[in-house]
Each structure stands twice: as C-alpha cells, then as structure tokens.
C-alpha cells in the first residue's frame, strides 16, 4: 500500500504540490476562522447535569441582570494611606461620570446589546478604609468578545478621570481577567511561534548541516498550518462544536513538532537509501514504503488518543481532542504526500551543501549504545525502569490548581487589582457565589423565611459574608427576588479566592448545608464561578478515569494490528503508562517542590496524556517497527535490539530533541499554565525518546525474545534474508557529514 502511494507521489510530484497549494489558498480565502468557534469560558463547557449549569440557566431566565458580567474597579490611595472623605467623594464623582457616559438608556423590556455597560454599583469601602470598590455591570456572556472590549473602553475612560487625584485604580473580575488572559495568550502565541521556528531551524542545521533540510519543515508545516485550522473551523461549524482558546497556540506546537518528526523519519530513511545506492526517486519510494506504515500507525495512535477525548463530559476536553486529531490527520497526509513530492524533486540537493549523505559514518555513538543494549538487556531495562519509577513517585504529591488568577502573569492589571482588593475585602468579593431559592408549590416565597435562610448561610464553612441587595439602603436585605416572587437570589462572599482549591472545597458542604436549611417547599441551587469550577473539577476527575483506559485499549489495538502480536502491545502500553507517571511526577517535583506552587494546572494530566502518551507512542512504534524489521532480516532478538537502537536511534533522538525543544518554547510564554505544560511535555518527550523507546523497549523486547511477537511471529525472517545489512544504517543524531 505505502509502496504504491510512494510511486504515485514520486512520479507525479507537481500535481501533488499543486493540489496542496490550491487547497491551502481556497481554505484560507473561504473557510471560517478558528476564532469563530473559540470559547474562552472553561465553565461554559460543562454539561447540563451539573448544579452550577442548572443555576446559571435559572439565573438567565429569572434574574437576567445576573447574566451581566462584573468589571470590578479597585481604588486606593497612591501613597497607600486610608481613603479620606474627599477621596470617597472623588470616586463617586468618577463613577457618576462613567455612568453618564457609558450607560445608555434602553426601552423597558428591551435587551441591552452585548458589550454595553448596564449599570454601575454604589461605592463600597473596606473596613480598614484602604480600598474602594465600584462594580460595573456589562451585558453579555462571559465568552463574548464585546464584553472584553467594554472593559478595555472602561479602562481607557477611567484613566484621565483619575489623573491628578492622588488615587490609583485597576479593573479586575471575570471580564478583566478574560481580557488580560486573551492578551497573554496572543503574546504567548507570537513568542511560541518565533521560538519554535528558530529552534527547529537551528537544530536541523546541526543535524543535516543543510539550510534546505532545515527550512523544508518550516515551509511544509507552514502550508499545513494554514490548512488545518480552516478544516477544524469548517468541521466545527458543520457539527456545531467549539474549541478552547489555547488550541491555536497548541496547534503551532503540535504541527511543527509532529510535522518535523514525520519529516525527519522520512529524511533519515531517504538518506539511508541514497547511501545504499538507490537513485533519488527510488530512494524516496522505498523510504515511504518502509516508514509510511510507522508514520500512519503513529498518527493513528495519536488520533485515537485525541479522539478518545470525545468521551469527556467536559466540553473543553471534548472539543480540544478532535481539533488536534484533525490537525494530526492533515499533517500525516502531508508527511506522506507533500514531503515526498518536494524531496523527490530536490533529490540529494535537500542535503546541500553537506556531502554527508554520500558516506556512512563508522563507530557511531548509537552503534555503541545498541551494542550495550543487546549485550546487557537486563541491566539496561533495570536502570531505565528505575529512573522512570523514581520520577513517577512524584505523582503521590500531585495537587490540581484551578486558580485562574494564579495562572495569569503577575504583572497584569487584573492580577494586581485583585491583590489590592484582598487587602480590604474577602477574596471571594471578586466573584460571589450565587445561591438560588425556587418555590416548589407555585406560591411566592416566604420572604421572612428566605431572609432567615440567607442570614443563616453566613455561618457556613468558608463563607465570609452575604451581600445585601443595596449597600446604601439598609431596608434592602440579603435576598433579591424575581418579578413574580417565586425565586430568590443570594450572593455569598467566600473567605478564599473563588478559584482556589480551598474555595472549591467549600461548595460540596455548602450545597449540603443549603439543602438542609432551605425554607419549606423550596429547591436550592448553588452556582457562580466557584460552583462552576467545583463542577469542572468533578468532571475532570471523571473524564480522566474514562479516557485513559479507553485510549490505552485502542492504542494497544493499533499496535496489535501493526505488529500482529498480542504480547508486544501490552508491555509497550505499560511502558507508556510508566512514562506518563514519570512525566507528571517530574512536573510535581519541579513546580510544587522547587517552585513552591500550590499545585499544577488542573488540565495538566490531560495535556500530558494528549502529548506525551499520544505523541510519545510515535517513538515506540518507530522503534518496535525497526526491531521487527531487523528480526525479519534474520537477526536473533538481542542482535535485532542492538541494530534497532543503532538504526532507529538517530531519528528518534533527533525527533525527540526537536519536539521537546518545540514544547519547551512554551516556557517563554509568560503564562503559568503554558510554562507548566511546556516543561511537562518537553520532559515527557525526553523520557519517551531517550529512556523508554531508546532503552527500555528494545531491552525488554530482547529479553522476551521471539515470544514478543506471538502469535503472529512477525519477526520471522523474510525469504532471501539470512543476516542483515551490515553497516548500512549507522548515523549519529548530529552527524551532518
């Protein structure tokens, strides 16, 4: 099959290139943009069964104003002193001017357009007189970009009003954080793109000593990077799914990382065939035939791993997986068509000006490593296994962090304003937890009972206070009622910051307390941002328990079909599981230990699964495929292991270095979650390439011997092969000679 594909592409290179260019131009010109299906609100991806979603639905129907987003303005004196009466008067004057300028009148019963300021709350002054708060309500959903633009307009409008007053201000709250988050991700995307491209070029120059080979992946992946997002957006529109905001940044890394891997696998085998004497076209046909199955199987494993995310209950996982799977499919197709077409036209010039493709290096490092693995498989397996187990022990201390504020760069306005606010108000003031009371008998709520219920919630664990409906009117109590009086809304201020684990831990007992103390003939729902993220945490824990085993079984099936074996897939999967644990453990040691973080990003286990398990399986497939190939040449298991490390080691090492370096570029993004993900995946890829695939897998395969291929016996020598191909494939990872 792959031999036929190779011949078709190599004999029609211009047609293949033309099809790709026409498709790229057409998709960029006419397809929707990926931003059209992007959602910034993690909590909005929750399914309807969760209480926070039910609370949000009730709020939208009965308390439309609750749907409005809160932009909290934090005022303080520039000298750090207590606010004076004159300061308070000035803040009220500023708020009044902004209200007159920004709050436009609308007809009664008319919905206000998204992004318009719908109201300005009264000034709240902290007990220590250090901080003043003014709450601006903005119409629209949390993920609506017009809401973010409204915050930017408010910031710009506030600046000249504060100048010369001796006051300082800052905007925080959900919309302000979203705005800063969006800006941070845009900067991250630009930085990651630049660092990734520079890194790939430098590393490929070191490997091949050729600018042509170095820039080939940039050009090819650049074309795929135009096609893949458009295809994802088209399918997103067609099947009505959204993607999480970090997908665009991750697409850059995934496409350049995987794309460079596939190109390396082909170029290493192409150079090998040129050294063996094949002409430029035959060399590429054989390269596609030999490596095509490994690339297709590796891509299939990655797609299955990403596709398994469809089983997630959390929509951000469910949409991110298919989006990345689509990108990998497009990249694999390019790797087996566009790349061979371009290289078949260039021929050996792809390695220009280096002459290293003409001669075979002798006595390489990988020859020595392969000999060590073949001669001492027990020692190699034990040492590599101990390293991975030692790193995996860090998993025991794993803590998930849901704190969005902590994930933002500390220099953002919303993060600094949040810290200022906490010097005078409970951290939960940022985003109060909503409690809704609903009448079950169709009669208006008993307002005395509802008020007693609200006041009673003050004593619940983790609750710092209950907001009154109007701070300037003592007659207004703690419950806001719907027009028909059948529903009530209570806003609780938690003692902890709304996104921390400590705050999330209060939600389950708070719900139990609210249910137990609810007025007669009423139902109670606890929602708000903290309630949403508590549900996100539950959904994430559930999803990991479902996705991991299903993906493992499906990847094992892929390996079984590739290897025609029931034995090898299982120890390969066990090796991958151990690599996953080692990666997560190493990340815990660094960020929770050395960096003293409260935890690591809650999505990190899924991210490691997506990139280390899925992509790391590529290296296992390439190594095990080469082990089988060497066995089919007539070599005994230990000799086959030695030759597999010698032959496949260079391409795996090169691919591992580039892919790890590509993900490490995320550490320059300045966003905590990106830094953690960059470190984790880079370390995981190194473990996968240099410990698991390079040593553990060939050593274990050598120890198991022929039984590794049972019952298919795919290691049986092919007719006419009696003992290998000598020195043909030896080449060091950085050999450009």
XYZ file of C-alpha atoms in Angstrom:
737
model
C 0.000 0.000 0.000
C 2.634 2.545 1.036
C 4.883 1.419 -1.821
C 2.073 2.228 -4.270
C 1.490 5.575 -2.559
C 5.202 6.362 -2.791
C 5.291 5.580 -6.512
C 2.157 7.644 -7.173
C 3.577 10.687 -5.391
C 7.144 10.437 -6.685
C 6.001 10.078 -10.305
C 3.519 12.988 -10.028
C 5.218 15.494 -7.713
C 3.998 18.705 -9.360
C 0.374 17.551 -9.315
C 0.625 16.726 -5.608
C 2.214 20.096 -4.782
C -0.378 21.910 -6.905
C -3.287 20.216 -5.127
C -1.888 21.247 -1.737
C -1.337 24.867 -2.785
C -4.816 25.212 -4.319
C -6.399 23.655 -1.199
C -4.436 25.991 1.099
C -5.427 29.131 -0.829
C -9.081 28.095 -1.108
C -9.422 27.204 2.569
C -7.732 30.385 3.784
C -9.898 32.501 1.470
C -13.292 30.917 2.017
C -13.288 28.810 5.201
C -14.350 30.275 8.575
C -11.679 31.306 11.079
C -10.751 29.204 14.081
C -11.553 32.200 16.293
C -15.180 31.904 15.118
C -15.604 28.686 17.125
C -13.358 29.613 20.080
C -14.766 29.770 23.607
C -12.782 31.400 26.447
C -15.055 30.289 29.291
C -13.948 26.902 30.683
C -17.031 26.571 32.877
C -19.364 27.035 29.886
C -18.200 23.648 28.598
C -19.952 21.825 31.470
C -22.888 19.526 30.621
C -26.393 20.305 31.869
C -26.417 17.681 34.627
C -24.187 19.794 36.887
C -25.801 22.024 39.515
C -23.843 25.120 38.521
C -25.221 24.856 34.966
C -28.776 24.484 36.278
C -28.202 27.519 38.494
C -26.921 29.512 35.515
C -29.993 28.570 33.469
C -32.297 29.669 36.296
C -30.403 32.938 36.655
C -30.700 33.673 32.941
C -34.481 33.165 32.993
C -35.427 34.711 36.330
C -32.621 37.198 37.018
C -31.447 38.471 33.611
C -29.252 41.024 35.340
C -27.301 38.147 36.935
C -26.120 37.162 33.467
C -24.360 40.506 33.155
C -20.620 40.382 33.687
C -18.962 42.227 36.555
C -15.991 44.523 35.984
C -14.791 45.438 39.461
C -12.896 48.727 39.794
C -10.454 48.768 42.712
C -9.479 52.233 44.021
C -6.750 53.030 46.556
C -4.628 55.994 47.521
C -1.333 56.241 45.648
C 0.511 56.731 48.981
C -1.105 53.589 50.467
C -2.976 55.516 53.137
C -6.623 55.329 54.201
C -9.240 56.818 51.880
C -10.436 60.209 53.081
C -13.932 61.638 52.760
C -12.639 63.709 49.827
C -11.264 60.559 48.179
C -14.611 58.807 48.547
C -16.374 61.798 47.057
C -13.957 61.829 44.122
C -14.501 58.097 43.470
C -18.283 58.630 43.483
C -17.826 61.538 41.071
C -15.703 59.361 38.747
C -18.292 56.576 38.877
C -21.088 59.043 38.108
C -19.245 60.461 35.079
C -18.591 56.949 33.752
C -22.231 56.043 34.324
C -23.406 59.116 32.418
C -21.020 58.359 29.563
C -21.354 54.565 29.323
C -24.852 53.590 30.492
C -27.196 54.288 27.593
C -30.969 54.342 28.135
C -33.000 51.474 26.672
C -36.751 50.974 26.377
C -38.405 48.962 29.138
C -38.270 45.247 28.426
C -35.626 45.700 25.718
C -32.496 43.554 25.990
C -29.321 45.561 26.174
C -26.762 44.718 23.421
C -23.733 42.684 24.467
C -20.801 44.834 25.488
C -22.844 47.758 26.808
C -22.467 48.870 30.419
C -25.812 48.050 32.009
C -25.286 49.568 35.432
C -22.867 50.991 37.998
C -22.976 49.802 41.613
C -22.540 52.041 44.669
C -19.129 52.653 46.210
C -18.116 50.030 48.765
C -15.341 50.985 51.198
C -13.420 48.369 53.176
C -13.458 48.421 56.968
C -9.786 49.449 57.053
C -10.586 52.323 54.647
C -7.776 51.223 52.355
C -9.828 50.078 49.365
C -12.870 51.347 47.487
C -14.824 49.168 45.048
C -17.182 50.147 42.237
C -18.894 47.386 40.282
C -19.655 47.967 36.577
C -22.149 45.516 35.064
C -21.648 44.678 31.376
C -24.301 42.964 29.261
C -23.266 39.728 27.555
C -21.926 36.249 28.121
C -18.546 35.576 29.710
C -17.089 34.429 26.398
C -18.447 37.359 24.364
C -15.551 39.361 22.947
C -17.612 42.556 23.117
C -17.568 42.257 26.916
C -13.768 42.241 26.871
C -13.779 45.274 24.587
C -16.080 47.065 27.048
C -13.551 46.523 29.849
C -10.833 47.983 27.655
C -13.031 51.032 26.961
C -13.730 51.452 30.691
C -10.016 51.317 31.483
C -9.287 53.970 28.860
C -12.172 56.184 30.020
C -11.191 55.913 33.700
C -7.546 56.873 33.243
C -7.987 60.634 32.560
C -10.601 60.916 35.330
C -8.165 59.564 37.948
C -5.110 61.573 36.895
C -4.093 64.189 39.457
C -6.448 62.879 42.166
C -3.855 61.030 44.273
C -5.753 57.805 43.587
C -4.765 54.637 41.781
C -7.199 52.248 40.118
C -7.337 48.849 38.431
C -10.028 46.663 36.869
C -10.412 43.019 37.913
C -13.181 40.403 37.892
C -14.184 37.928 35.203
C -14.199 40.175 32.087
C -10.961 41.964 33.067
C -9.259 38.621 33.658
C -10.581 37.333 30.322
C -9.190 40.411 28.573
C -5.770 40.044 30.203
C -5.900 36.302 29.549
C -6.616 36.893 25.863
C -3.756 39.365 25.573
C -1.432 36.968 27.392
C -2.345 34.135 25.028
C -1.792 36.324 21.964
C 1.672 37.222 23.218
C 2.296 33.568 24.065
C 1.271 32.514 20.575
C 3.663 35.012 18.976
C 6.566 34.071 21.267
C 5.992 30.337 20.868
C 5.756 30.674 17.086
C 9.046 32.574 16.834
C 10.947 30.385 19.304
C 9.618 27.185 17.697
C 10.660 28.163 14.188
C 14.118 29.387 15.268
C 14.687 26.246 17.335
C 13.703 23.881 14.513
C 15.940 25.681 12.034
C 18.956 25.685 14.377
C 18.580 22.018 15.352
C 18.067 20.846 11.771
C 21.097 22.847 10.680
C 23.115 20.986 13.322
C 21.694 17.618 12.244
C 21.955 17.967 8.455
C 24.321 20.944 8.018
C 21.939 21.999 5.248
C 19.742 25.105 5.029
C 17.456 23.296 2.583
C 16.708 20.456 5.017
C 16.396 22.991 7.833
C 13.788 25.143 6.076
C 11.838 22.276 4.489
C 9.749 21.585 7.640
C 9.075 25.312 8.067
C 7.643 25.574 4.550
C 5.679 22.318 4.645
C 4.292 22.815 8.144
C 3.550 26.434 7.250
C 1.239 25.208 4.488
C -0.376 22.664 6.825
C -0.746 25.375 9.494
C -2.911 27.308 7.034
C -4.992 24.279 6.065
C -5.549 22.571 9.448
C -7.213 25.478 11.373
C -9.521 26.105 8.411
C -10.523 22.421 8.298
C -11.130 22.430 12.079
C -13.245 25.588 11.779
C -15.244 24.109 8.876
C -15.988 20.947 10.810
C -16.693 22.978 13.957
C -19.331 24.973 12.092
C -20.729 21.843 10.423
C -21.002 19.802 13.628
C -21.612 22.728 15.993
C -18.686 22.316 18.371
C -16.430 24.939 19.955
C -12.759 24.843 20.839
C -10.877 26.095 23.893
C -8.844 29.293 23.487
C -5.441 27.639 23.981
C -5.966 25.364 20.936
C -4.496 27.906 18.491
C -1.234 28.112 20.453
C -1.076 24.339 20.866
C -1.706 23.821 17.143
C 1.527 25.669 16.372
C 3.495 23.395 18.661
C 1.741 20.187 17.615
C 2.021 20.813 13.883
C 5.661 21.875 13.988
C 6.542 19.153 16.491
C 4.781 16.216 14.843
C 5.379 17.547 11.341
C 9.107 17.825 11.933
C 9.096 14.308 13.416
C 7.453 12.810 10.332
C 9.762 14.728 8.004
C 12.792 13.552 9.995
C 11.668 9.927 9.843
C 11.415 10.197 6.054
C 14.661 12.119 5.537
C 16.705 9.735 7.691
C 15.420 6.734 5.733
C 15.808 8.621 2.430
C 19.446 9.392 3.223
C 19.946 5.772 4.215
C 18.673 4.559 0.827
C 20.834 7.093 -1.044
C 23.858 5.732 0.829
C 22.782 2.233 -0.183
C 22.951 3.256 -3.855
C 19.326 3.949 -4.789
C 18.615 6.789 -7.220
C 16.728 9.801 -5.863
C 13.253 8.650 -6.919
C 13.661 5.007 -5.909
C 15.159 6.104 -2.580
C 12.022 8.115 -1.764
C 9.676 5.332 -2.892
C 11.460 2.875 -0.574
C 11.502 5.462 2.245
C 7.725 5.945 2.001
C 7.231 2.168 1.802
C 9.407 1.463 4.870
C 8.482 4.434 7.043
C 4.946 5.031 5.782
C 3.420 2.263 7.878
C 5.151 3.562 11.021
C 4.040 7.156 10.328
C 0.461 6.118 9.574
C 0.325 3.875 12.662
C 1.858 6.586 14.843
C -0.593 9.161 13.503
C -3.417 6.671 14.035
C -2.391 6.202 17.663
C -2.255 9.962 18.191
C -5.627 10.471 16.501
C -7.198 7.719 18.626
C -5.715 9.206 21.793
C -7.030 12.642 20.864
C -10.313 11.187 19.605
C -10.875 9.441 22.928
C -11.410 12.925 24.328
C -14.884 12.739 22.790
C -15.761 10.559 25.779
C -15.119 13.501 28.103
C -18.025 15.164 29.862
C -16.182 18.494 29.975
C -16.669 20.221 26.638
C -13.217 21.845 26.586
C -11.625 18.388 26.533
C -14.238 17.032 24.152
C -13.589 19.779 21.586
C -9.822 20.087 22.017
C -9.182 16.404 21.268
C -10.939 16.292 17.887
C -9.426 19.640 16.910
C -5.908 18.324 17.447
C -6.808 14.962 15.865
C -7.903 16.753 12.688
C -4.597 18.662 12.634
C -2.595 15.420 13.023
C -4.518 13.755 10.174
C -3.782 16.697 7.890
C -0.116 16.631 8.929
C 0.202 12.866 8.373
C -1.302 13.193 4.887
C 1.176 15.978 4.141
C 4.042 13.866 5.504
C 3.182 11.011 3.144
C 2.368 13.125 0.069
C 3.632 16.715 0.077
C 7.001 15.976 1.683
C 7.899 13.043 -0.639
C 6.789 15.128 -3.648
C 9.056 18.047 -2.718
C 12.046 15.866 -1.760
C 11.733 13.718 -4.905
C 12.146 16.903 -6.965
C 15.089 18.176 -4.912
C 16.850 14.821 -4.669
C 20.186 14.877 -2.787
C 20.118 18.684 -3.037
C 17.860 18.572 0.027
C 21.099 17.980 1.994
C 23.091 20.740 0.188
C 25.857 21.775 0.755
C 26.693 18.825 3.046
C 28.181 15.719 1.439
C 27.358 13.557 4.433
C 24.608 11.738 2.549
C 27.273 10.136 0.317
C 29.124 8.225 3.045
C 28.277 6.089 6.052
C 29.795 7.200 9.406
C 31.570 4.433 11.295
C 31.743 3.629 15.027
C 28.906 5.937 15.990
C 27.554 6.569 19.477
C 24.349 4.761 18.573
C 26.317 1.723 17.453
C 27.851 1.601 20.938
C 24.503 2.177 22.663
C 22.887 -0.525 20.564
C 25.697 -2.963 21.362
C 25.301 -2.224 25.085
C 21.540 -2.816 24.905
C 21.940 -6.069 23.019
C 24.710 -7.389 25.279
C 23.226 -6.296 28.634
C 19.452 -6.076 28.237
C 18.764 -6.871 31.917
C 20.938 -4.030 33.208
C 19.583 -1.598 30.609
C 15.966 -2.493 31.414
C 16.510 -2.224 35.176
C 18.337 1.127 35.059
C 15.845 2.760 32.670
C 12.937 1.335 34.674
C 14.325 2.605 37.989
C 14.777 6.115 36.566
C 11.165 6.223 35.416
C 9.801 4.772 38.682
C 11.796 7.295 40.728
C 10.339 10.199 38.754
C 6.863 8.648 38.902
C 6.947 8.740 42.704
C 6.277 12.488 42.496
C 2.693 11.697 41.443
C 1.957 10.906 45.095
C 2.190 14.630 45.892
C 0.124 15.835 42.915
C -2.347 18.679 43.593
C -4.551 20.231 40.906
C -4.705 24.048 40.730
C -7.856 25.740 39.417
C -6.806 29.285 40.289
C -7.226 31.356 37.112
C -5.691 34.381 38.792
C -2.540 32.493 39.627
C -2.277 31.336 36.016
C -2.090 34.915 34.728
C 1.193 36.817 34.546
C 1.576 38.659 37.856
C 2.070 41.978 36.044
C -1.414 42.090 34.501
C -3.787 44.800 35.704
C -6.456 42.314 36.821
C -3.953 40.310 38.898
C -2.557 43.425 40.616
C -6.032 44.840 41.246
C -7.097 41.513 42.727
C -4.197 41.615 45.201
C -5.071 45.188 46.143
C -8.719 44.259 46.712
C -7.746 41.432 49.067
C -6.071 43.932 51.396
C -9.508 45.255 52.313
C -12.156 42.725 51.283
C -12.589 38.932 51.422
C -11.049 37.296 48.362
C -14.471 35.974 47.359
C -15.689 39.523 46.677
C -14.161 39.141 43.238
C -16.890 36.724 42.205
C -19.641 35.997 44.758
C -21.172 32.537 44.922
C -24.831 32.571 43.927
C -27.495 30.656 45.853
C -30.951 30.467 44.262
C -34.201 29.601 46.030
C -37.095 28.322 43.909
C -40.679 27.849 45.075
C -41.969 24.312 44.523
C -45.682 24.910 45.173
C -46.226 27.826 42.803
C -46.697 30.285 45.653
C -44.462 33.346 46.211
C -41.565 32.768 48.556
C -41.983 33.491 52.258
C -39.672 36.496 52.443
C -39.062 36.224 56.171
C -38.066 32.578 55.796
C -35.879 33.411 52.790
C -34.143 36.206 54.714
C -33.504 33.927 57.710
C -32.109 31.320 55.335
C -29.749 33.892 53.781
C -28.518 35.138 57.154
C -28.073 31.543 58.340
C -25.696 30.864 55.428
C -23.226 33.320 56.995
C -22.272 30.575 59.410
C -21.494 28.006 56.721
C -17.868 26.880 56.492
C -15.806 29.077 54.172
C -18.421 31.849 53.888
C -17.119 35.317 54.729
C -20.379 37.226 54.373
C -23.635 37.743 52.488
C -24.098 40.682 50.122
C -27.077 42.976 50.706
C -29.194 43.928 47.709
C -28.331 47.646 48.017
C -25.459 48.673 50.362
C -26.785 52.265 50.531
C -30.324 51.276 51.590
C -30.491 49.497 54.986
C -34.072 48.439 54.226
C -32.800 46.252 51.418
C -31.971 42.863 52.837
C -29.957 39.896 51.574
C -32.330 38.340 49.017
C -33.048 39.628 45.535
C -36.447 38.445 44.240
C -37.747 37.730 40.753
C -40.662 39.791 39.437
C -43.183 37.070 40.287
C -41.664 36.458 43.728
C -41.215 32.726 43.057
C -37.431 32.873 43.005
C -34.759 34.416 45.195
C -31.063 35.116 44.660
C -28.469 35.308 47.462
C -24.834 36.275 46.883
C -22.300 34.779 49.267
C -18.789 36.157 49.636
C -16.340 33.336 50.318
C -13.300 33.806 52.509
C -10.991 32.325 49.853
C -10.265 33.478 46.321
C -13.067 31.994 44.198
C -10.842 29.756 42.037
C -8.586 28.225 44.674
C -8.940 24.628 45.834
C -9.845 25.896 49.300
C -12.820 27.759 47.811
C -13.829 24.803 45.620
C -13.740 22.571 48.689
C -16.449 24.712 50.326
C -19.009 24.081 47.568
C -19.994 20.489 48.353
C -20.588 21.109 52.097
C -22.220 24.456 51.253
C -24.673 22.695 48.951
C -25.418 20.160 51.696
C -25.962 22.955 54.235
C -28.183 24.914 51.847
C -30.300 21.840 51.090
C -30.679 21.061 54.788
C -31.630 24.639 55.776
C -33.761 25.525 52.740
C -37.178 27.065 53.519
C -40.143 24.698 53.303
C -41.438 23.877 49.808
C -38.348 25.266 48.049
C -35.478 23.936 45.996
C -31.966 25.401 46.335
C -29.192 25.624 43.723
C -25.619 26.795 44.376
C -23.824 28.252 41.360
C -21.489 31.066 40.419
C -17.875 30.834 39.311
C -16.707 28.814 42.311
C -19.607 26.388 41.954
C -18.840 26.048 38.252
C -15.185 25.235 38.829
C -16.055 22.792 41.593
C -18.146 21.006 38.985
C -15.332 21.346 36.445
C -13.051 19.596 38.945
C -15.535 16.732 39.359
C -15.947 16.463 35.581
C -12.179 16.438 35.058
C -11.662 13.665 37.589
C -14.425 11.624 35.954
C -13.038 12.201 32.454
C -9.540 11.025 33.342
C -10.950 7.776 34.737
C -12.806 7.162 31.467
C -10.454 8.484 28.783
C -7.177 6.944 29.930
C -8.187 3.244 29.922
C -10.238 3.547 26.710
C -7.388 5.252 24.876
C -4.917 2.672 26.212
C -7.010 -0.192 24.866
C -7.443 1.479 21.476
C -3.725 2.242 21.154
C -2.961 -1.367 22.142
C -5.294 -2.445 19.325
C -3.403 -0.255 16.839
C -0.109 -1.757 17.991
C -1.547 -5.268 17.797
C -2.650 -4.725 14.201
C 0.700 -3.199 13.279
C 2.796 -5.915 14.924
C 0.410 -8.883 14.502
C 1.116 -9.636 18.141
C -0.806 -9.952 21.412
C 2.270 -9.705 23.630
C 4.289 -6.671 22.484
C 1.364 -4.173 22.650
C 0.868 -4.782 26.362
C 4.395 -4.125 27.545
C 4.567 -1.170 25.157
C 1.417 0.290 26.742
C 2.771 -0.407 30.250
C 5.945 1.448 29.274
C 3.846 4.393 28.068
C 1.855 4.427 31.334
C 5.100 4.453 33.300
C 6.364 7.294 31.103
C 3.174 9.251 31.786
C 3.564 8.832 35.546
C 7.257 9.781 35.367
C 6.380 12.945 33.440
C 3.675 14.060 35.852
C 5.886 13.185 38.829
C 8.813 15.212 37.474
C 6.500 18.195 36.941
C 5.215 17.930 40.515
C 8.797 17.814 41.850
C 9.729 20.981 39.934
C 6.629 23.194 40.296
C 5.156 22.085 43.617
C 8.557 21.353 45.125
C 11.231 23.678 43.775
C 8.904 26.477 42.616
C 6.588 26.087 45.643
C 3.350 26.322 43.632
C 0.122 25.424 45.427
C -0.465 22.867 42.695
C -0.113 22.381 38.965
C -2.675 23.364 36.360
C -5.727 21.112 36.640
C -5.680 20.360 32.900
C -2.058 19.202 33.000
C -2.753 15.457 33.460
C -4.941 15.563 30.348
C -2.339 17.611 28.466
C 0.396 15.136 29.360
C -1.866 12.327 28.230
C -2.559 14.106 24.931
C 1.038 14.896 24.088
C 3.298 12.503 25.975
C 1.143 9.389 25.747
C -0.134 10.072 22.248
C 2.969 11.555 20.651
C 5.420 9.522 22.740
C 3.812 6.400 21.298
C 5.244 7.513 17.919
C 8.745 6.695 19.117
C 7.697 3.319 20.466
C 6.103 2.493 17.129
C 9.168 3.585 15.177
C 11.485 1.565 17.437
C 9.345 -1.568 17.556
C 8.832 -1.429 13.782
C 12.603 -1.316 13.344
C 13.042 -4.170 15.824
C 10.677 -6.239 13.705
C 12.466 -5.230 10.520
C 15.847 -6.271 11.921
C 14.373 -9.588 13.084
C 12.969 -10.164 9.607
C 16.485 -9.692 8.279
C 17.385 -12.888 10.162
C 18.878 -11.475 13.379
C 18.302 -13.055 16.767
C 16.442 -10.932 19.394
C 19.489 -9.423 21.123
C 21.227 -8.653 17.845
C 17.988 -7.204 16.458
C 17.721 -4.954 19.523
C 21.297 -3.763 19.069
C 20.749 -2.971 15.394
C 17.359 -1.323 16.050
C 18.926 1.101 18.537
C 21.769 1.756 16.130
C 19.499 2.317 13.143
C 16.335 3.895 14.594
C 18.075 5.648 17.485
C 19.355 8.632 15.481
C 15.970 9.567 14.030
C 14.200 9.066 17.385
C 16.842 11.131 19.184
C 16.687 13.915 16.603
C 12.888 13.942 16.628
C 12.842 13.857 20.432
C 15.252 16.782 20.764
C 13.278 18.890 18.295
C 9.851 18.020 19.687
C 10.974 18.529 23.294
C 12.578 21.823 22.329
C 9.426 22.868 20.499
C 7.263 22.325 23.565
C 9.912 23.866 25.814
C 9.335 27.088 23.869
C 6.043 27.383 25.783
C 8.106 28.182 28.868
C 8.831 31.577 27.291
C 5.110 32.387 27.004
C 4.857 34.154 30.363
C 1.604 32.333 31.205
C 1.878 29.935 34.130
C -0.244 27.196 32.563
C 1.816 27.374 29.356
C 5.073 27.222 31.309
C 3.924 24.149 33.226
C 2.675 22.472 30.071
C 5.856 23.308 28.160
C 8.066 21.858 30.881
C 5.913 18.768 31.401
C 5.633 17.832 27.741
C 9.298 18.591 26.997
C 10.404 16.360 29.882
C 7.854 13.721 28.888
C 9.088 13.636 25.296
C 12.687 13.275 26.512
C 11.644 10.398 28.777
C 9.724 8.792 25.897
C 12.539 9.179 23.378
C 15.710 8.732 25.426
C 14.644 6.367 28.209
C 11.583 4.423 27.126
C 11.955 3.993 23.358
C 15.753 4.061 23.181
C 16.495 1.651 26.034
C 13.543 0.173 27.938
C 11.532 -1.113 24.955
C 14.413 -2.710 22.975
C 15.899 -4.190 26.165
C 12.586 -5.769 27.229
C 11.967 -6.994 23.672
C 15.400 -8.599 23.632
C 14.682 -10.339 26.950
C 11.268 -11.649 25.861
C 12.707 -12.788 22.554
C 10.569 -14.453 19.908
C 7.603 -14.650 22.316
C 7.201 -10.878 21.989
C 5.729 -11.452 18.525
C 3.283 -14.204 19.484
C 1.024 -15.393 17.894
C 1.761 -13.707 14.567
C 5.528 -14.347 14.575
C 6.083 -11.127 12.646
C 9.804 -11.495 13.366
C 10.207 -14.474 11.073
C 12.980 -13.866 8.529
C 11.733 -12.996 5.081
C 12.664 -15.267 2.223
C 16.125 -14.497 0.948
C 17.299 -12.773 4.154
C 19.901 -14.501 6.183
C 21.649 -11.978 8.284
C 21.090 -8.315 7.993
C 22.643 -5.457 6.135
C 25.816 -4.707 7.941
C 26.893 -1.103 8.361
C 24.303 0.414 6.061
C 22.282 2.449 8.541
C 24.677 3.790 11.110
C 24.341 7.553 11.624
C 24.642 9.817 14.653
C 21.921 12.235 15.668
C 24.022 15.293 14.884
C 26.021 13.769 12.056
C 25.871 16.048 9.091
C 28.967 14.765 7.402
